[in-house]
PDB file of C-alpha atoms in Angstrom:
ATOM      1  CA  UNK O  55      -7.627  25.128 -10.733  1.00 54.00           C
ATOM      2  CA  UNK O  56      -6.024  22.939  -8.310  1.00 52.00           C
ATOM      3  CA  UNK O  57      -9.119  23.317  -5.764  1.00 46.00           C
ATOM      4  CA  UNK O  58     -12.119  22.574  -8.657  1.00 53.00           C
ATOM      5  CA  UNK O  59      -9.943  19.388  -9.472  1.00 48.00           C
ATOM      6  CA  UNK O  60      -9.480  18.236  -5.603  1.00 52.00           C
ATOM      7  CA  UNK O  61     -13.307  18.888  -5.215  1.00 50.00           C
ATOM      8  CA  UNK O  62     -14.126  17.094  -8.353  1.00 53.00           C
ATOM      9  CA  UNK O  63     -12.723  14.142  -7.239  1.00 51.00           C
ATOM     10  CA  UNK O  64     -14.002  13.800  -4.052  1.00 46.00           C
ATOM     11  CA  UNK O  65     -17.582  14.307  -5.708  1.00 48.00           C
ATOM     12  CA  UNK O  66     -16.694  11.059  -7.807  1.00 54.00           C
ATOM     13  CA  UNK O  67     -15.618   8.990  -4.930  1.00 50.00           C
ATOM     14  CA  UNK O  68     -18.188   7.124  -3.655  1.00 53.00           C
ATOM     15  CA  UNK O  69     -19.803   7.132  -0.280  1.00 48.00           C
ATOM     16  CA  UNK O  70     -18.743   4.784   2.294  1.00 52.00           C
ATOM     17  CA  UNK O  71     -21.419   1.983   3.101  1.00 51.00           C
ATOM     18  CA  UNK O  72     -22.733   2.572   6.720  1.00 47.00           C
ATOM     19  CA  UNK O  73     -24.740  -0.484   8.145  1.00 51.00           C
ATOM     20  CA  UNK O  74     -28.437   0.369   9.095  1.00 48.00           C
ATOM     21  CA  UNK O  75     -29.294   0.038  12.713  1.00 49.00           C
ATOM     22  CA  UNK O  76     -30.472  -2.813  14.213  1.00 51.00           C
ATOM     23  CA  UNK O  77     -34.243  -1.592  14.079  1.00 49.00           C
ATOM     24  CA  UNK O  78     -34.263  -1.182  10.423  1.00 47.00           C
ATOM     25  CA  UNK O  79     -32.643  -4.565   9.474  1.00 46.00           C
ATOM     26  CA  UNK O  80     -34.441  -6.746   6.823  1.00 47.00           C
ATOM     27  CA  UNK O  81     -36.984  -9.135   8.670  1.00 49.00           C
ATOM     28  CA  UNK O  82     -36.134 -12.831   7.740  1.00 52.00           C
ATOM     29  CA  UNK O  83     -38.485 -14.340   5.278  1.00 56.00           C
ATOM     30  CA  UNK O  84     -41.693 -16.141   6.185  1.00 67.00           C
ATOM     31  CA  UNK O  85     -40.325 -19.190   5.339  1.00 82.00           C
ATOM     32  CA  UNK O  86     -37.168 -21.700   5.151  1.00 82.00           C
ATOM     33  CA  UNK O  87     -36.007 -20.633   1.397  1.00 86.00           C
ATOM     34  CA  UNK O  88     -36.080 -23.545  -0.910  1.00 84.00           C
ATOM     35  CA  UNK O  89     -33.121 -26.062  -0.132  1.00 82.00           C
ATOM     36  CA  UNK O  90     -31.608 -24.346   2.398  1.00 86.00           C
ATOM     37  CA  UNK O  91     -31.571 -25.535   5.821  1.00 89.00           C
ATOM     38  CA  UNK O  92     -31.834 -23.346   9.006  1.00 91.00           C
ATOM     39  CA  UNK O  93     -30.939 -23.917  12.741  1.00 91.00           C
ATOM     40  CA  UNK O  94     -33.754 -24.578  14.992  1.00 91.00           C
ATOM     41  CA  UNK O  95     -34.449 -22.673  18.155  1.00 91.00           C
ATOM     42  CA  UNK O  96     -33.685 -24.605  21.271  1.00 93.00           C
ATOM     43  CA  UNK O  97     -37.629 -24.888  22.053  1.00 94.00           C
ATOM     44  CA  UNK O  98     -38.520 -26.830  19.016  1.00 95.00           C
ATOM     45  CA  UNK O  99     -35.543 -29.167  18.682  1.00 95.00           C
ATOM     46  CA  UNK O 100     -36.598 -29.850  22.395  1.00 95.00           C
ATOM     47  CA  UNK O 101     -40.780 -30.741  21.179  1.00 96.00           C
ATOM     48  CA  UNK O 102     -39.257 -33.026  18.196  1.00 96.00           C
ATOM     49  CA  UNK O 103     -37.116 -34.332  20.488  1.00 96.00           C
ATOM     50  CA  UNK O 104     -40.309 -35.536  23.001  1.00 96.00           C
ATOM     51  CA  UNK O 105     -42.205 -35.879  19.553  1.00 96.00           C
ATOM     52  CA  UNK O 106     -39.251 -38.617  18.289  1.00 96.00           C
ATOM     53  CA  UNK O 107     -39.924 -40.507  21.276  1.00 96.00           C
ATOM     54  CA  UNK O 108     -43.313 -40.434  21.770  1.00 95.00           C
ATOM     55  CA  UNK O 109     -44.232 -41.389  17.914  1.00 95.00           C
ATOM     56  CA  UNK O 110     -41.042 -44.139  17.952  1.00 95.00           C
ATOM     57  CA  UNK O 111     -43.117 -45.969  20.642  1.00 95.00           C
ATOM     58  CA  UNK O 112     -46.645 -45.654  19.141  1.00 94.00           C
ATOM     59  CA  UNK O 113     -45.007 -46.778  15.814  1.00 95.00           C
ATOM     60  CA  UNK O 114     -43.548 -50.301  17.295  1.00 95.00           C
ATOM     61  CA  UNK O 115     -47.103 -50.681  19.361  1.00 93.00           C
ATOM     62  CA  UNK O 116     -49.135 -49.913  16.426  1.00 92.00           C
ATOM     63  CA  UNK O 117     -47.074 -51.797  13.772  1.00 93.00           C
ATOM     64  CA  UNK O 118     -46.027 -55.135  15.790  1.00 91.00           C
ATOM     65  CA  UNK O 119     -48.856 -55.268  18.210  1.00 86.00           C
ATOM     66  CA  UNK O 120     -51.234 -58.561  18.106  1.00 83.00           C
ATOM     67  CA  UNK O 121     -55.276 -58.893  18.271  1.00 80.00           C
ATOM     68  CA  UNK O 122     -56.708 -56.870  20.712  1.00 82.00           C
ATOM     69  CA  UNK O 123     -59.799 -58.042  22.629  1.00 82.00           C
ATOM     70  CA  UNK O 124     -61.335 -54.678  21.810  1.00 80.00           C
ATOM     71  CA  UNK O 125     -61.128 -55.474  18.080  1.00 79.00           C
ATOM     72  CA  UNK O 126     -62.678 -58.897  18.690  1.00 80.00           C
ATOM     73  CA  UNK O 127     -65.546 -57.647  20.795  1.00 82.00           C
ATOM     74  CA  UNK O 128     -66.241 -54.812  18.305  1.00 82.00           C
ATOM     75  CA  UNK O 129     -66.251 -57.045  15.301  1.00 83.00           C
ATOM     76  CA  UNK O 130     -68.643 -59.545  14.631  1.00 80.00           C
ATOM     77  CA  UNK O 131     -66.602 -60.506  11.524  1.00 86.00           C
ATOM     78  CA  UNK O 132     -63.410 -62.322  10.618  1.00 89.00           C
ATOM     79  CA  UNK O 133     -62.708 -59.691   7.982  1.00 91.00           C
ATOM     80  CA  UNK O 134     -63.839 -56.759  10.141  1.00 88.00           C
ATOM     81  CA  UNK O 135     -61.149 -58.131  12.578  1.00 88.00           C
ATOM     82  CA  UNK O 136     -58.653 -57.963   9.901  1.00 91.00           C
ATOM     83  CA  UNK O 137     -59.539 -54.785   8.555  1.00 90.00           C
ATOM     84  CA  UNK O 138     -58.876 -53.210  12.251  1.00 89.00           C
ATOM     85  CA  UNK O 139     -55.707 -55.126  12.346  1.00 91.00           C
ATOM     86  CA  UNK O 140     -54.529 -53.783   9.096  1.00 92.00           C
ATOM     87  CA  UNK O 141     -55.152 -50.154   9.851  1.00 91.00           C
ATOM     88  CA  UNK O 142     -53.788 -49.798  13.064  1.00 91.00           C
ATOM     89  CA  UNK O 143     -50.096 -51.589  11.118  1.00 93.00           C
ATOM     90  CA  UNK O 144     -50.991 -48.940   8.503  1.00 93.00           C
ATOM     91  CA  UNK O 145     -51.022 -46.199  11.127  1.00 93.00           C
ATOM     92  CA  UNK O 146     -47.590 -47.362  12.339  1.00 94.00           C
ATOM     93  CA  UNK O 147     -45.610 -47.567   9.319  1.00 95.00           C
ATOM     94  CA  UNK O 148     -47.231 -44.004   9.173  1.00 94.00           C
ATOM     95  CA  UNK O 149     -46.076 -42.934  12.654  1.00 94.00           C
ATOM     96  CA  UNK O 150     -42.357 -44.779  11.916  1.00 96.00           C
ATOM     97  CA  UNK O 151     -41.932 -42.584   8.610  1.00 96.00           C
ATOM     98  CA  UNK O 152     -42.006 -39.342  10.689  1.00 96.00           C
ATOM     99  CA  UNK O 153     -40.151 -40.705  13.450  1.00 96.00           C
ATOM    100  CA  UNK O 154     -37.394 -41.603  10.731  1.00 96.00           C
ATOM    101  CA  UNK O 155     -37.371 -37.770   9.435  1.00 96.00           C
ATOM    102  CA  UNK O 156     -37.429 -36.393  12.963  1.00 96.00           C
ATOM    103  CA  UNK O 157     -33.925 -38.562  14.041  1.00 95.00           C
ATOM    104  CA  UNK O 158     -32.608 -36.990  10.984  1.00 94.00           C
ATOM    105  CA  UNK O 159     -33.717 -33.685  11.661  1.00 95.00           C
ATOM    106  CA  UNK O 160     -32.878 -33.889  15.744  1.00 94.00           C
ATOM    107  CA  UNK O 161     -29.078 -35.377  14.241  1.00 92.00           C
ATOM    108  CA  UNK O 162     -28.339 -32.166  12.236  1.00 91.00           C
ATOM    109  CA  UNK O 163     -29.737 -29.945  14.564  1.00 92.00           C
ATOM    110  CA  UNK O 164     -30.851 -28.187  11.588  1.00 93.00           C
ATOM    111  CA  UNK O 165     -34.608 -28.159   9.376  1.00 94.00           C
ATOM    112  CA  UNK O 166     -35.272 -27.352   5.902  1.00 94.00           C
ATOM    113  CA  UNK O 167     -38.833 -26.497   4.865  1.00 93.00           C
ATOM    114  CA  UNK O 168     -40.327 -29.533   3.141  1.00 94.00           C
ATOM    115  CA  UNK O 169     -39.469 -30.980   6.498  1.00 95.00           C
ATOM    116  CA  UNK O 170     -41.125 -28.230   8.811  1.00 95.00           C
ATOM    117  CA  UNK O 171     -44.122 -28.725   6.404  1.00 96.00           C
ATOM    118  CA  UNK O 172     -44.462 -32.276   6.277  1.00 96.00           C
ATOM    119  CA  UNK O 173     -44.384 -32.210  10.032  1.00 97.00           C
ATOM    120  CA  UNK O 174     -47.186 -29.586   9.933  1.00 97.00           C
ATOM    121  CA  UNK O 175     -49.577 -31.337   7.387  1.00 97.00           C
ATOM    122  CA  UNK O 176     -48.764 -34.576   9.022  1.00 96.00           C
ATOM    123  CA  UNK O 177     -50.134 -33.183  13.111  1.00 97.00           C
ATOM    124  CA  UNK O 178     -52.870 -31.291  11.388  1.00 97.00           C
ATOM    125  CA  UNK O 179     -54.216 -34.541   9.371  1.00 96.00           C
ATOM    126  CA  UNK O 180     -53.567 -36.619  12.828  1.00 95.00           C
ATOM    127  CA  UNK O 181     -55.986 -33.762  14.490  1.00 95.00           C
ATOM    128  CA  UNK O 182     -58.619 -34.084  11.930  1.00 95.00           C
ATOM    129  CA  UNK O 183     -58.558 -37.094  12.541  1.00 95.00           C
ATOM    130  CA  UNK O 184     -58.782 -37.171  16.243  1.00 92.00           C
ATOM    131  CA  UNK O 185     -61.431 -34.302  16.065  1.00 92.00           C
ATOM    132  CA  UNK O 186     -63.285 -36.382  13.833  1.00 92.00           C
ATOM    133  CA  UNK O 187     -64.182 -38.941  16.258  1.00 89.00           C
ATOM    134  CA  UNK O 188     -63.680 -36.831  19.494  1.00 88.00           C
ATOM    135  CA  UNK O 189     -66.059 -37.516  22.197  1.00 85.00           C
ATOM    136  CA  UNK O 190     -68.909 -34.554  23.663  1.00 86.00           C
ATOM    137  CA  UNK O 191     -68.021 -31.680  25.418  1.00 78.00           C
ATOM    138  CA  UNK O 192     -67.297 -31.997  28.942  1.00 71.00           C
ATOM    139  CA  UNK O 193     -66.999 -29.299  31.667  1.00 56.00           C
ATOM    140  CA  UNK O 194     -64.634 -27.286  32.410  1.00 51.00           C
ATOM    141  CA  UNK O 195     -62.506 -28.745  30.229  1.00 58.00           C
ATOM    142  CA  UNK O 196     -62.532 -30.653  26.216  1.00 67.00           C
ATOM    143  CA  UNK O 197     -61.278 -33.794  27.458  1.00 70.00           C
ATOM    144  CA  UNK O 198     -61.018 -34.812  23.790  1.00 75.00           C
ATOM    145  CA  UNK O 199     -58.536 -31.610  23.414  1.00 80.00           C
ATOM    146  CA  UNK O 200     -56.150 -32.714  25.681  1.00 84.00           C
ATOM    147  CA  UNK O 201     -54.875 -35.489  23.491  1.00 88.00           C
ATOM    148  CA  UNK O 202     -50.949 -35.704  22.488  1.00 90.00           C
ATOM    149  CA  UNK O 203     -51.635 -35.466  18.906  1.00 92.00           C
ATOM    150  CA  UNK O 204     -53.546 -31.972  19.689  1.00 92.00           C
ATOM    151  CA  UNK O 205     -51.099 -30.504  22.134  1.00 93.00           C
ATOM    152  CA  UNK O 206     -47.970 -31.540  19.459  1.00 94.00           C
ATOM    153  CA  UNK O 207     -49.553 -29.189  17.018  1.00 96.00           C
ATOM    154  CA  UNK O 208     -50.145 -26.321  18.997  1.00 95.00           C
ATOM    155  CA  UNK O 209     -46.643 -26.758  20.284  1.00 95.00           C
ATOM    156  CA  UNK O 210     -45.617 -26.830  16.810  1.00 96.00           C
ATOM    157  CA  UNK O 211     -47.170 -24.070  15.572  1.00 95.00           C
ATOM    158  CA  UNK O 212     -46.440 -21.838  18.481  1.00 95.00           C
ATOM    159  CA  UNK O 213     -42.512 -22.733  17.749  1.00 93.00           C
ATOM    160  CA  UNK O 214     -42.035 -22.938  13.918  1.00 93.00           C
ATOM    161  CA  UNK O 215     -45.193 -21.252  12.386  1.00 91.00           C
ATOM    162  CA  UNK O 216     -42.828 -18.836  10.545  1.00 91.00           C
ATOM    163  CA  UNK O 217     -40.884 -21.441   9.164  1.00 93.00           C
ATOM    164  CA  UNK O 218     -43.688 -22.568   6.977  1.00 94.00           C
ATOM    165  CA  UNK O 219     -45.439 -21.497   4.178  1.00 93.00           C
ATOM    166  CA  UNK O 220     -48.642 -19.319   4.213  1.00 93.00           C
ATOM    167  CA  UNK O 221     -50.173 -22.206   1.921  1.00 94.00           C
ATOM    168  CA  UNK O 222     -49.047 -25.264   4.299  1.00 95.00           C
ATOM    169  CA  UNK O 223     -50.607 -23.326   7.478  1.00 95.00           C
ATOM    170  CA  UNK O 224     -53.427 -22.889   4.957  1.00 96.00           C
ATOM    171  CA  UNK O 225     -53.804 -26.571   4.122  1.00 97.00           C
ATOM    172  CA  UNK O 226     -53.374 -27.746   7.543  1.00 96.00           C
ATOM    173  CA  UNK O 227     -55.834 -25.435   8.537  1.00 96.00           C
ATOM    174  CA  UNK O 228     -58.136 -27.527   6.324  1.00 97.00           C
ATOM    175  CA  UNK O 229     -57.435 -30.613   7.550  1.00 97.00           C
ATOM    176  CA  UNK O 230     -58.695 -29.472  11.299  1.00 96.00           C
ATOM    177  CA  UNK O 231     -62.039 -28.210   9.764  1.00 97.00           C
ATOM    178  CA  UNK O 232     -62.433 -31.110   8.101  1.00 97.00           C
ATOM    179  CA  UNK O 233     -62.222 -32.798  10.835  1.00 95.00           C
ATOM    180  CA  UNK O 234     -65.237 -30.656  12.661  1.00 93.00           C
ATOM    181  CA  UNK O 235     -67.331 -31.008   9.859  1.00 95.00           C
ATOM    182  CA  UNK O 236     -66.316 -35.359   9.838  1.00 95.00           C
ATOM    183  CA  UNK O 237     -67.894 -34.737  13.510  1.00 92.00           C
ATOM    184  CA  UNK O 238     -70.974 -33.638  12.740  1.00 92.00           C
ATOM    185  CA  UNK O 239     -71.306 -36.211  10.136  1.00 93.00           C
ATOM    186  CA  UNK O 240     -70.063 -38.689  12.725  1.00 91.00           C
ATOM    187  CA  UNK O 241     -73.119 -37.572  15.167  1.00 90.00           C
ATOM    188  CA  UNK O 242     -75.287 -38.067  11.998  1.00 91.00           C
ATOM    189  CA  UNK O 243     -74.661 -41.266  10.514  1.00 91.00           C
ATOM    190  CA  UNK O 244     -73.150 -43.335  13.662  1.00 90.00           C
ATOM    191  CA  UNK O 245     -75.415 -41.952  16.237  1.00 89.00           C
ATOM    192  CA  UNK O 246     -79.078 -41.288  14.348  1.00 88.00           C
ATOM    193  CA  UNK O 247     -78.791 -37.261  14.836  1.00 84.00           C
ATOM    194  CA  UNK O 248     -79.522 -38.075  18.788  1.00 88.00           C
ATOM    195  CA  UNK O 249     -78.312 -35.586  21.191  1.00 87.00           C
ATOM    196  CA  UNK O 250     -74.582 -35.358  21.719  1.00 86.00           C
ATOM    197  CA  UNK O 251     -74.277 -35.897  25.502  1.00 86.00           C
ATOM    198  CA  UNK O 252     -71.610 -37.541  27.710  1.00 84.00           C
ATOM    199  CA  UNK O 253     -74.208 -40.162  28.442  1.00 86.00           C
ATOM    200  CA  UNK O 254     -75.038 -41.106  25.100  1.00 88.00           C
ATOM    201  CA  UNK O 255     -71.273 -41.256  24.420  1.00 86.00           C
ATOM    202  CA  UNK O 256     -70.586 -43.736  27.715  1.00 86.00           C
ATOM    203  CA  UNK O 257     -73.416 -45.542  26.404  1.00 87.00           C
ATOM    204  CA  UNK O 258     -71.522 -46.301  23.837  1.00 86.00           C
ATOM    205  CA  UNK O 259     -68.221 -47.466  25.187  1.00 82.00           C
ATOM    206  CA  UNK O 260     -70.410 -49.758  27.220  1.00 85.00           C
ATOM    207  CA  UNK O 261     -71.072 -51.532  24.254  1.00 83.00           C
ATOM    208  CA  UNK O 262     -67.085 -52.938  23.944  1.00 81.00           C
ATOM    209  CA  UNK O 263     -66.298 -52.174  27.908  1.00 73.00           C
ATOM    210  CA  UNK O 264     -69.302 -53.657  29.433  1.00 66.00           C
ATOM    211  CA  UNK O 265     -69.734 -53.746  33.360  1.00 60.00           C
ATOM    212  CA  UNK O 266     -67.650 -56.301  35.300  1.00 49.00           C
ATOM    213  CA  UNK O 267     -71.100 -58.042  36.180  1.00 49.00           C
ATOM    214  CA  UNK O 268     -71.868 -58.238  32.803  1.00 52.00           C
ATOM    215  CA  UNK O 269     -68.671 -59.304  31.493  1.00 51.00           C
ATOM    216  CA  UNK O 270     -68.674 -61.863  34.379  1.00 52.00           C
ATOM    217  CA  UNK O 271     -72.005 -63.400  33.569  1.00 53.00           C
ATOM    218  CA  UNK O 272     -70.967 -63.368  29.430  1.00 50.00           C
ATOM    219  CA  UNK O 273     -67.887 -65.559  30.162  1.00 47.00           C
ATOM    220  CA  UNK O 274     -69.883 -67.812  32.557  1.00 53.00           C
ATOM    221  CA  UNK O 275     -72.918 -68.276  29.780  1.00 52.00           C
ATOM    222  CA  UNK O 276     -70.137 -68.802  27.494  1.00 48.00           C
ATOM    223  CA  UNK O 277     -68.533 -71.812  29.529  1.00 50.00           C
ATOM    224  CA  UNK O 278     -71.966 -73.310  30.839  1.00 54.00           C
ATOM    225  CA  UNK O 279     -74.721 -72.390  28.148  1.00 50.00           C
ATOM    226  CA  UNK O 280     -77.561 -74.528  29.868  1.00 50.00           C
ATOM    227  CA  UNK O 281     -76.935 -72.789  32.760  1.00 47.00           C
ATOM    228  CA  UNK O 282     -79.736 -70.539  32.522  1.00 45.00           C
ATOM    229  CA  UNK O 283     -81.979 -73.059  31.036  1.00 40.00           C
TER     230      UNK O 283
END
């Protein structure tokens, strides 16, 4: 029959493909796929961009700067005064490295995700570290909190925390607890368990800032030392 064979063959064609609407599209993965690269939003090329410049000029201050009077006052030590020297070189050959990879990324306007996640773990270890040492609470605001290196990571993870994988965010994570619980231990060890106030903390500073009159009278018992006698 001419009619079962026309019907027959329009069973066996097969459907056309209709696209699904825009509501039901696949969402984009969690994160970057391995070795690809993916364009970044205008918002974060514009933080790295700030980020580039900002860590470019801690990196030449760190790296090529020479003794500070701070180190020598804090120091009582010729190899104390070296040891300060060397880390704060150490911490800008660390600050040039990411500064390298961010004029790369900025160039190609474009991020893969062991970059995205070396820039997170790199800001979260920088917070730890900054939170480990951070100063007492002060009203209304953390003063501590408002520090570059803690504003860059919330920036970053407001703008790219999808491009990163649940075990980076994870590990970063980690790093800013550890750097609470460094805190405590901080309190402990450094200040004899005594209670963490925004006195005891000035107190401190005092010790390598002292008052003009008492930097005055050190550098005159320093030039005249019978002065006083």
């Amino acid at each position: 029959d001419p009619r079962s064979a026309s019907s027959t063959a329009l069973l066996n064609e097969p459907l056309p493909s209709v696209a699904p609407p825009p509501h039901q599209t696949a969402p984009r993965p969690m994160a970057i796929p391995h070795g690809h690269y993916v364009s970044m939003p205008v918002m974060l090329w514009s933080l790295l961009l700030l980020e580039l410049i900002y860590f470019t000029a801690k990196a030449l201050h760190a790296y090529c700067c020479g003794l500070r009077d701070v180190w020598i006052r804090m120091c009582a030590t010729k190899m104390g005064k070296m040891q300060l020297w060397l880390y704060s070189m150490t911490h800008g050959v660390a600050l040039g490295v990411v500064a390298y990879m961010l004029w790369d990324i900025i160039g190609n306007v474009k991020i893969s995700r062991i970059e995205i996640e070396v820039l997170f773990v790199a800001h979260a270890a920088w917070v730890g570290v900054h939170l480990s040492f951070i100063g007492p609470p002060k009203w209304p605001l953390f003063k501590g909190l408002c520090h570059p290196d803690v504003v860059a990571l919330v920036l970053l993870s407001i703008c790219a925390w999808d491009l990163a994988r649940w075990g980076c965010l994870l590990l970063s994570g980690l790093f800013v607890l550890f750097g609470v619980k460094r805190n405590f231990e901080c309190r402990r060890v450094i200040f004899e368990g005594k209670e963490w106030t925004p006195e005891l903390y000035k107190a401190a500073e005092a010790e390598i800032w002292p008052e003009t009159e008492t930097r005055e009278k050190a550098f005159e018992d320093k030039e005249c030392p019978g002065a006083g006698a």
